CSV table of C-alpha atoms (C1' of nucleotides) in Angstrom, one decimal:
chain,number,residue,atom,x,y,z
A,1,UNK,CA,64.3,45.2,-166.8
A,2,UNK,CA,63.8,43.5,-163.1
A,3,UNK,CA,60.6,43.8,-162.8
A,4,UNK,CA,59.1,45.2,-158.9
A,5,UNK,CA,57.8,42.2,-158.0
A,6,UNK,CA,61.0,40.4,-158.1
A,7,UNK,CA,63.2,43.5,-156.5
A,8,UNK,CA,60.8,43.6,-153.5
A,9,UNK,CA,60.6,39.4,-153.3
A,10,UNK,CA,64.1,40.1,-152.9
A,11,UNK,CA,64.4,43.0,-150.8
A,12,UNK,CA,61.8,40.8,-148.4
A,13,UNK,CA,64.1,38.0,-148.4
A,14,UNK,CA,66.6,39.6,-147.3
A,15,UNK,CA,65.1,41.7,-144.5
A,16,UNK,CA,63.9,38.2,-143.2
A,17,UNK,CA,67.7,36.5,-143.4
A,18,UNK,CA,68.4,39.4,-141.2
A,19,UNK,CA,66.5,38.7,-138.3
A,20,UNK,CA,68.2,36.6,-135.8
A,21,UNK,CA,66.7,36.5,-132.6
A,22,UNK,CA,63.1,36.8,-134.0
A,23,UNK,CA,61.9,34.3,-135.5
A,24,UNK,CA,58.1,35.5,-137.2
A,25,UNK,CA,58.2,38.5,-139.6
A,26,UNK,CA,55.0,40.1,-140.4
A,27,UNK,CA,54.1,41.8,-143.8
A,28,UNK,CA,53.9,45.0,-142.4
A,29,UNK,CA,57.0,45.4,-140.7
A,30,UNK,CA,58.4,44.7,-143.9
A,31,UNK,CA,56.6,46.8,-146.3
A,32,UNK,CA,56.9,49.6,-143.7
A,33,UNK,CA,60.7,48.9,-143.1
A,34,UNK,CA,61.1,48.4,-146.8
A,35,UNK,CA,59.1,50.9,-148.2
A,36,UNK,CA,56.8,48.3,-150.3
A,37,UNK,CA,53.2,48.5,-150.6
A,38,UNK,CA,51.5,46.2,-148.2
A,39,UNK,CA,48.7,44.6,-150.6
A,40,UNK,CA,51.9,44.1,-152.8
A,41,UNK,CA,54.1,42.5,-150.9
A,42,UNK,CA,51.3,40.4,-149.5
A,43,UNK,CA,51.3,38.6,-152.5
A,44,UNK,CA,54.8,38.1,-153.6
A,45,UNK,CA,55.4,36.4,-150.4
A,46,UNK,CA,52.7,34.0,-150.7
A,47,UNK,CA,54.0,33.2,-153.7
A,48,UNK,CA,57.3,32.7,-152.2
A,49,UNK,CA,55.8,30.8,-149.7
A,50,UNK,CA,54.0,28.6,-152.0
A,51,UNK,CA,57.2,27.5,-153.8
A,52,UNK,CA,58.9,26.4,-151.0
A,53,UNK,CA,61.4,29.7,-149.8
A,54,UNK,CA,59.4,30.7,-147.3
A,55,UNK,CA,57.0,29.5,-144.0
A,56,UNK,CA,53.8,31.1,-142.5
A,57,UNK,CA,52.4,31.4,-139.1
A,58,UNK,CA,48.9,32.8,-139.0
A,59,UNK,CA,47.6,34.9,-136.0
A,60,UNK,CA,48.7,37.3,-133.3
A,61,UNK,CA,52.2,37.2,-133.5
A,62,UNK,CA,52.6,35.3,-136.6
A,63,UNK,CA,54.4,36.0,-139.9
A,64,UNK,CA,56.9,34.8,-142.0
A,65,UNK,CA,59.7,32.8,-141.4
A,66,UNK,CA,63.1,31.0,-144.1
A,67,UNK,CA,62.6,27.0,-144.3
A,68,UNK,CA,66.6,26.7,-145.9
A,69,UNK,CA,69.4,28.3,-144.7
A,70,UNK,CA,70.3,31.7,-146.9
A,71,UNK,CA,73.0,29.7,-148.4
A,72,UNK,CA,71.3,27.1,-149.9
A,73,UNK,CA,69.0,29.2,-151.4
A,74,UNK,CA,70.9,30.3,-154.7
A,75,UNK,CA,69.6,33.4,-156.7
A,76,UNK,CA,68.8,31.6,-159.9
A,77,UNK,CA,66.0,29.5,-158.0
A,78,UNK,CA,64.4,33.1,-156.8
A,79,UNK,CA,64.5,34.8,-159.8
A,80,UNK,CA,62.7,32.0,-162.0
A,81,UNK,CA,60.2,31.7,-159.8
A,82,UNK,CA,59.3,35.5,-159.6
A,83,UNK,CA,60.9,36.7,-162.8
A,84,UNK,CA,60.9,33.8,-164.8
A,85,UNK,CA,63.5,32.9,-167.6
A,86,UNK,CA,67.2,34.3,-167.2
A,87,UNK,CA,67.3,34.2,-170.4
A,88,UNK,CA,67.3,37.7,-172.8
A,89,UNK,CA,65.0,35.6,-175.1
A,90,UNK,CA,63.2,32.4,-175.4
A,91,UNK,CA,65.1,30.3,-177.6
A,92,UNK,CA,68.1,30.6,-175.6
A,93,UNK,CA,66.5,29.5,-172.7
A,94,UNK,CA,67.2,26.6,-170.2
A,95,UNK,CA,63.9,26.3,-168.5
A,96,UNK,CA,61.5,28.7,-170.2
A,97,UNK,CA,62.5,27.5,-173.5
A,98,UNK,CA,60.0,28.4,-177.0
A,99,UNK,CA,61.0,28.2,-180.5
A,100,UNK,CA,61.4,31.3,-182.4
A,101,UNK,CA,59.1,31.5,-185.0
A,102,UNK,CA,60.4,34.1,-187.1
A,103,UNK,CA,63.8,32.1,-187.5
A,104,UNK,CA,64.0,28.9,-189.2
A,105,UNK,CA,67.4,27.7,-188.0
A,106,UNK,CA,68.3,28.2,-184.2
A,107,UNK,CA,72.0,27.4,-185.0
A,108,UNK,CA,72.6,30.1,-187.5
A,109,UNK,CA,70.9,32.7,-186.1
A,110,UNK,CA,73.4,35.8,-185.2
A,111,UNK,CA,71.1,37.0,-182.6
A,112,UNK,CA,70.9,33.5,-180.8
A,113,UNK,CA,74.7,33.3,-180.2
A,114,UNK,CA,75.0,36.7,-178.7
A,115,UNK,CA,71.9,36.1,-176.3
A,116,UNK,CA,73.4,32.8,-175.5
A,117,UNK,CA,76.9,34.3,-174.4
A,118,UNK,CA,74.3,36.9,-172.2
A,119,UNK,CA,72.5,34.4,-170.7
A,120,UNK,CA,76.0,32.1,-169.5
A,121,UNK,CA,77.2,35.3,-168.1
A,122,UNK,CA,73.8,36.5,-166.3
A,123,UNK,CA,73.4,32.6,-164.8
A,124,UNK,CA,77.3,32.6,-163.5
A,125,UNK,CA,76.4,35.9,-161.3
A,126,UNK,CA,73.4,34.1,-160.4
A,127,UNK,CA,74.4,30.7,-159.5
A,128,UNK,CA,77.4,32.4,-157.3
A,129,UNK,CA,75.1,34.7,-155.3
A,130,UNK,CA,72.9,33.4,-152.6
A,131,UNK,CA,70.6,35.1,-150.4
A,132,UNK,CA,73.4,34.8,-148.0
A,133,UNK,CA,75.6,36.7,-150.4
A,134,UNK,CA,72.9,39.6,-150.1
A,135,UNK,CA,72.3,39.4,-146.2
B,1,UNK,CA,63.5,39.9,-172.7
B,2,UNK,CA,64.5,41.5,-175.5
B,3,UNK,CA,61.7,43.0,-177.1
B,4,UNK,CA,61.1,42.1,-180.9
B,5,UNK,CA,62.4,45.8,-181.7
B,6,UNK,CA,66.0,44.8,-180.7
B,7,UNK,CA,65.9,41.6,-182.3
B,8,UNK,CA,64.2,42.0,-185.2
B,9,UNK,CA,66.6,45.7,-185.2
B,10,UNK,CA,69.9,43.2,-185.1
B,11,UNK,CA,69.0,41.1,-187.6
B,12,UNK,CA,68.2,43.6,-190.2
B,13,UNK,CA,71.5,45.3,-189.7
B,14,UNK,CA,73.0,42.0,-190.0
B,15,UNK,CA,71.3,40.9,-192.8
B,16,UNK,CA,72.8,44.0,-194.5
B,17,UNK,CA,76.1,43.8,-193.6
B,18,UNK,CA,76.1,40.3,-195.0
B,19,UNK,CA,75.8,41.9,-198.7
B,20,UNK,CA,78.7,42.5,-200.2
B,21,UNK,CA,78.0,43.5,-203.7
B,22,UNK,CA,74.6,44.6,-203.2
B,23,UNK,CA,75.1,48.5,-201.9
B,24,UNK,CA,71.4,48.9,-201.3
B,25,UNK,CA,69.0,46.8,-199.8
B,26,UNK,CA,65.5,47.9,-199.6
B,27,UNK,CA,63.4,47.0,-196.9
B,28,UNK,CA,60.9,44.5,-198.6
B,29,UNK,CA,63.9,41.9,-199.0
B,30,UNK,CA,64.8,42.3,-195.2
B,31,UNK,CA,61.2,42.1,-194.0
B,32,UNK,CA,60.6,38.7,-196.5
B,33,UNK,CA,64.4,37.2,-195.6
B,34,UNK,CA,63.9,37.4,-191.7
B,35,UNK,CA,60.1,37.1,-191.6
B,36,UNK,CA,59.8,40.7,-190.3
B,37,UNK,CA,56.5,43.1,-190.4
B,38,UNK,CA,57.2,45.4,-193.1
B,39,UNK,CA,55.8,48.4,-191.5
B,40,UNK,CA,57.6,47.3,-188.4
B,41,UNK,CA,61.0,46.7,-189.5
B,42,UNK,CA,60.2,50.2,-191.5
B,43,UNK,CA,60.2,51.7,-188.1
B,44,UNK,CA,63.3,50.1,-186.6
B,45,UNK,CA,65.2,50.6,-189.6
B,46,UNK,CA,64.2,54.6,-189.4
B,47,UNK,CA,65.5,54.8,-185.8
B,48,UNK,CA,69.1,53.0,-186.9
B,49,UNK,CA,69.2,56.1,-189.6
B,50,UNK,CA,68.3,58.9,-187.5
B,51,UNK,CA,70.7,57.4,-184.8
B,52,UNK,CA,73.6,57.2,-187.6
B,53,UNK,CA,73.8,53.4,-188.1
B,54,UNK,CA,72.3,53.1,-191.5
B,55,UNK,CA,71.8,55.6,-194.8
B,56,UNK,CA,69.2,55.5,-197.0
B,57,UNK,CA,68.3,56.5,-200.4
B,58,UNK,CA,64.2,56.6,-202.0
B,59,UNK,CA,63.0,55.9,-204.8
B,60,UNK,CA,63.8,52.7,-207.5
B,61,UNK,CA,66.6,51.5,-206.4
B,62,UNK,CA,67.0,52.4,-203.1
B,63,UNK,CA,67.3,51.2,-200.0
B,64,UNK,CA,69.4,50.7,-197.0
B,65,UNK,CA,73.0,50.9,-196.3
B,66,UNK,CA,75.7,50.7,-193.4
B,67,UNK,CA,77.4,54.3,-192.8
B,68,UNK,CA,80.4,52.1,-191.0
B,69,UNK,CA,82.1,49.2,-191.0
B,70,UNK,CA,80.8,46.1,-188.7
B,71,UNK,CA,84.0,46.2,-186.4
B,72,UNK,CA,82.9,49.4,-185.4
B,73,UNK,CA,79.7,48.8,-184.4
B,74,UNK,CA,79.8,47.2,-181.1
B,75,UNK,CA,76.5,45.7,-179.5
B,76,UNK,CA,76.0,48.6,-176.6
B,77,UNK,CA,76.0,51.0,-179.0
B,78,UNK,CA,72.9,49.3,-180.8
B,79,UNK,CA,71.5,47.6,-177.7
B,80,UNK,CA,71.4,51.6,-176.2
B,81,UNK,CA,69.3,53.0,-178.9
B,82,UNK,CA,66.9,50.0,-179.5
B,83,UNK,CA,66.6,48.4,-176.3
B,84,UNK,CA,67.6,50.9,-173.8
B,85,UNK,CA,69.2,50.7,-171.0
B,86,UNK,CA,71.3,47.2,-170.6
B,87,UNK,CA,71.0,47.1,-166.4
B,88,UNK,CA,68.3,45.7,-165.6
B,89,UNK,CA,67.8,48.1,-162.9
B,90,UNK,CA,67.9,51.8,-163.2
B,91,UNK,CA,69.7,52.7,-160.3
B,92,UNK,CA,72.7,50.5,-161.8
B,93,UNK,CA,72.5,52.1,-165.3
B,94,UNK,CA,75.5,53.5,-166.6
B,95,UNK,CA,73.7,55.5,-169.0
B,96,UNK,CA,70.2,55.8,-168.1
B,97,UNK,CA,70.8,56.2,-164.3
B,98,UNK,CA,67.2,56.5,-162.4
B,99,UNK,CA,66.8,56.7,-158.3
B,100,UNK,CA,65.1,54.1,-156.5
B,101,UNK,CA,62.4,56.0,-154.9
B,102,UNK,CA,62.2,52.9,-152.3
B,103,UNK,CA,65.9,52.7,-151.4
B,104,UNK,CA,66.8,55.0,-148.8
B,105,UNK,CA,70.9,54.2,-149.4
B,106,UNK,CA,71.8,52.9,-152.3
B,107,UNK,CA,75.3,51.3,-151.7
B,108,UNK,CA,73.7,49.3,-148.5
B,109,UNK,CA,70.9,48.2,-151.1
B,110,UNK,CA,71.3,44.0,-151.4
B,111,UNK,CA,69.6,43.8,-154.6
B,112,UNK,CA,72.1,46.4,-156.1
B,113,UNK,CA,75.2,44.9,-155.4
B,114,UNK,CA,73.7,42.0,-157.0
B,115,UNK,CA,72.1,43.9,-160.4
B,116,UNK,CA,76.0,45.8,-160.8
B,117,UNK,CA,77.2,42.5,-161.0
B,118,UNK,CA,74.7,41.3,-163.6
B,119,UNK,CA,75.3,44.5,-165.5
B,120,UNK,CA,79.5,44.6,-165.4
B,121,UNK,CA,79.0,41.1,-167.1
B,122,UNK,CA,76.2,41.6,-169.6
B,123,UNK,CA,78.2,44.7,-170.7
B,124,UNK,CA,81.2,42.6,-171.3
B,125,UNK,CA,79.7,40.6,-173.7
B,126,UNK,CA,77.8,43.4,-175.5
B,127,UNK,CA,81.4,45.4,-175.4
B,128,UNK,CA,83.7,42.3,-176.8
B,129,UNK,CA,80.6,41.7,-179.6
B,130,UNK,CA,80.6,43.9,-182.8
B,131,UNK,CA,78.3,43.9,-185.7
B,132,UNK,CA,81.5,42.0,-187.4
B,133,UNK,CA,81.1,39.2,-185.2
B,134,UNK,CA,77.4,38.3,-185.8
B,135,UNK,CA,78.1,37.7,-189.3
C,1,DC,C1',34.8,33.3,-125.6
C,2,DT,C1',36.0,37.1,-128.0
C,3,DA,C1',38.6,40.6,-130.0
C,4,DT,C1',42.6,41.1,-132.4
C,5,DT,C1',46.0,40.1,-135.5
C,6,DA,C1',47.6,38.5,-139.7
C,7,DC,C1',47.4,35.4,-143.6
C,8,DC,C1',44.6,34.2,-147.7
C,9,DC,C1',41.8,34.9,-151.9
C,10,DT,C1',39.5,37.2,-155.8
C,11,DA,C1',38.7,40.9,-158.6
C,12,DT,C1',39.5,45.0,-160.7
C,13,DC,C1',41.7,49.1,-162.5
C,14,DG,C1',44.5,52.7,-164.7
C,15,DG,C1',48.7,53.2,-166.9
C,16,DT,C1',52.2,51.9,-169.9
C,17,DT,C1',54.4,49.3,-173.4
C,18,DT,C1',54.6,46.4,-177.3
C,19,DA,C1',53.8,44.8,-181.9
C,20,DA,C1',51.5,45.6,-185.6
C,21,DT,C1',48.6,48.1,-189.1
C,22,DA,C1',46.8,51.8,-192.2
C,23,DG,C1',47.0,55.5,-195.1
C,24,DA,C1',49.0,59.3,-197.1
C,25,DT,C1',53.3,61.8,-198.7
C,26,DT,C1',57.8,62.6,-200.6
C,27,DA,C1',61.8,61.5,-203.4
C,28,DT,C1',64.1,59.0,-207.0
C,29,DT,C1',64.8,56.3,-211.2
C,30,DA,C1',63.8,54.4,-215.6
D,1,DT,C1',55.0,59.9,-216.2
D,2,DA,C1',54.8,55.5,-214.0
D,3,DA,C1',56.8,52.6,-210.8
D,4,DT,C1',59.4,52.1,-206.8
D,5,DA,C1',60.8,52.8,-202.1
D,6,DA,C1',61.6,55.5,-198.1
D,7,DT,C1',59.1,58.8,-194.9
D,8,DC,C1',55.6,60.5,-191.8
D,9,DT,C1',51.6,60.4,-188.8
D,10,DA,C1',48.1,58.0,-186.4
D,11,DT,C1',45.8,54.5,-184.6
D,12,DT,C1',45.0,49.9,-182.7
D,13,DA,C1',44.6,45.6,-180.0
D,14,DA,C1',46.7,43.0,-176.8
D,15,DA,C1',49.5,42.2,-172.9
D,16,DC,C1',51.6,43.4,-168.8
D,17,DC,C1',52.6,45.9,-164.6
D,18,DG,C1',52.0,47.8,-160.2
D,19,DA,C1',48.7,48.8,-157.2
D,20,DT,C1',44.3,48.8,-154.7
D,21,DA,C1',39.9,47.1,-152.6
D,22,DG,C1',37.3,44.2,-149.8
D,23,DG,C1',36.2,40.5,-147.6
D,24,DG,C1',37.2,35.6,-145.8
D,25,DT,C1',39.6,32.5,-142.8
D,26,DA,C1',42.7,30.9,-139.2
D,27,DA,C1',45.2,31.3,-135.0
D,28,DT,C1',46.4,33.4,-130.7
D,29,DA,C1',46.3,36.4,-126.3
D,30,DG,C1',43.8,37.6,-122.6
DNA sequence: CTATTACCCTATCGGTTTAATAGATTATTA
DNA sequence: TAATAATCTATTAAACCGATAGGGTAATAG
């Protein structure tokens, strides 16, 4: 299950790509727009904004603002950073990877080679969607 | 992520379909095989027989047994009833649809169209894969 | 300079889920 | 009848999630 935090991380992403002319988007506009809870969405961006998505302007008539172009900013970079791993489990994982420690071999596991068939499947969608794709 | 339910659920009903003499297996020699909880994999194994994957029997002797054959068990079916829903957001959910109680339209939603993706593929693999095929 | 706006930080909290444990009961077989 | 194994009920500890509270800090308009 997608956790909140990465549906509205997303959901503010986009509203931002949307803007054209203006250039600062502040918190409330879009937890008012978006129906998000301010507090909430306070923190998701700055965590977004910490890992390079997004820009800040303090002040009167500050707010948030893209530093890439939607395009370049593919889906599987947003959803490890507020999800975490793609992956279904651990073990099957590209960048979140742990070792099961109920199995003893990886290899033969039954349930390793179906999660790893999910996760190719899940990362394809991912990789071919940017926030462009969701503007 | 998988929870440990699912996982620990699909390799239990692996493990038994991997027997072929053996007609019952009880739940000690899962638990000990797969390095599973006893009381928990008791509890997993008790939904897969009230949800018409696996027959029992008590007493000496007894033990655990498929009610049909792994081609016909395909991976949404178990997924479903251990897991849950396999969207990963309700509003996309074939089977355990839920409004979004922030989305005003759903259709003009940007994270939907993305998560209906996700969900079309995920279900592909979980359709093509049967208990046969874990094996 | 000052008031306003908005970002920034820390802490907490109730609710839910997860994984596991414990104990007692019922049914079957040898 | 004794041993075995599934069944039922219940409780637990820990983790996580979504949300909230309150104040601190920085920048800007007028």
């Amino acid at each position: 299950m997608l956790s909140k935090k990465t549906k509205y991380g997303l959901k503010a992403l986009t509203y931002i790509a949307r803007q054209k002319d203006v250039k600062l988007v502040p918190i409330a506009t879009i937890a008012e727009s978006e129906n998000i809870s301010h507090k909430f969405l306070e923190s998701i961006l700055l965590t977004l904004r910490k890992s390079g998505f997004l820009g800040s302007k303090k002040g009167k008539g500050g707010g948030y603002y893209l530093l890439k172009d939607p395009v370049d900013i593919p889906m599987t970079d947003v959803i490890r950073i507020l999800e975490g791993p793609i992956a279904l489990v651990p073990c099957v994982s590209l960048n979140y990877y742990e070792k099961c420690d109920d199995c003893k071999d990886e290899k033969s596991c039954s349930v390793y080679r179906l999660m790893i068939q999910v996760r190719d499947n899940t990362l394809q969608v991912f990789r071919n969607n940017t926030l462009a794709d969701l503007v």
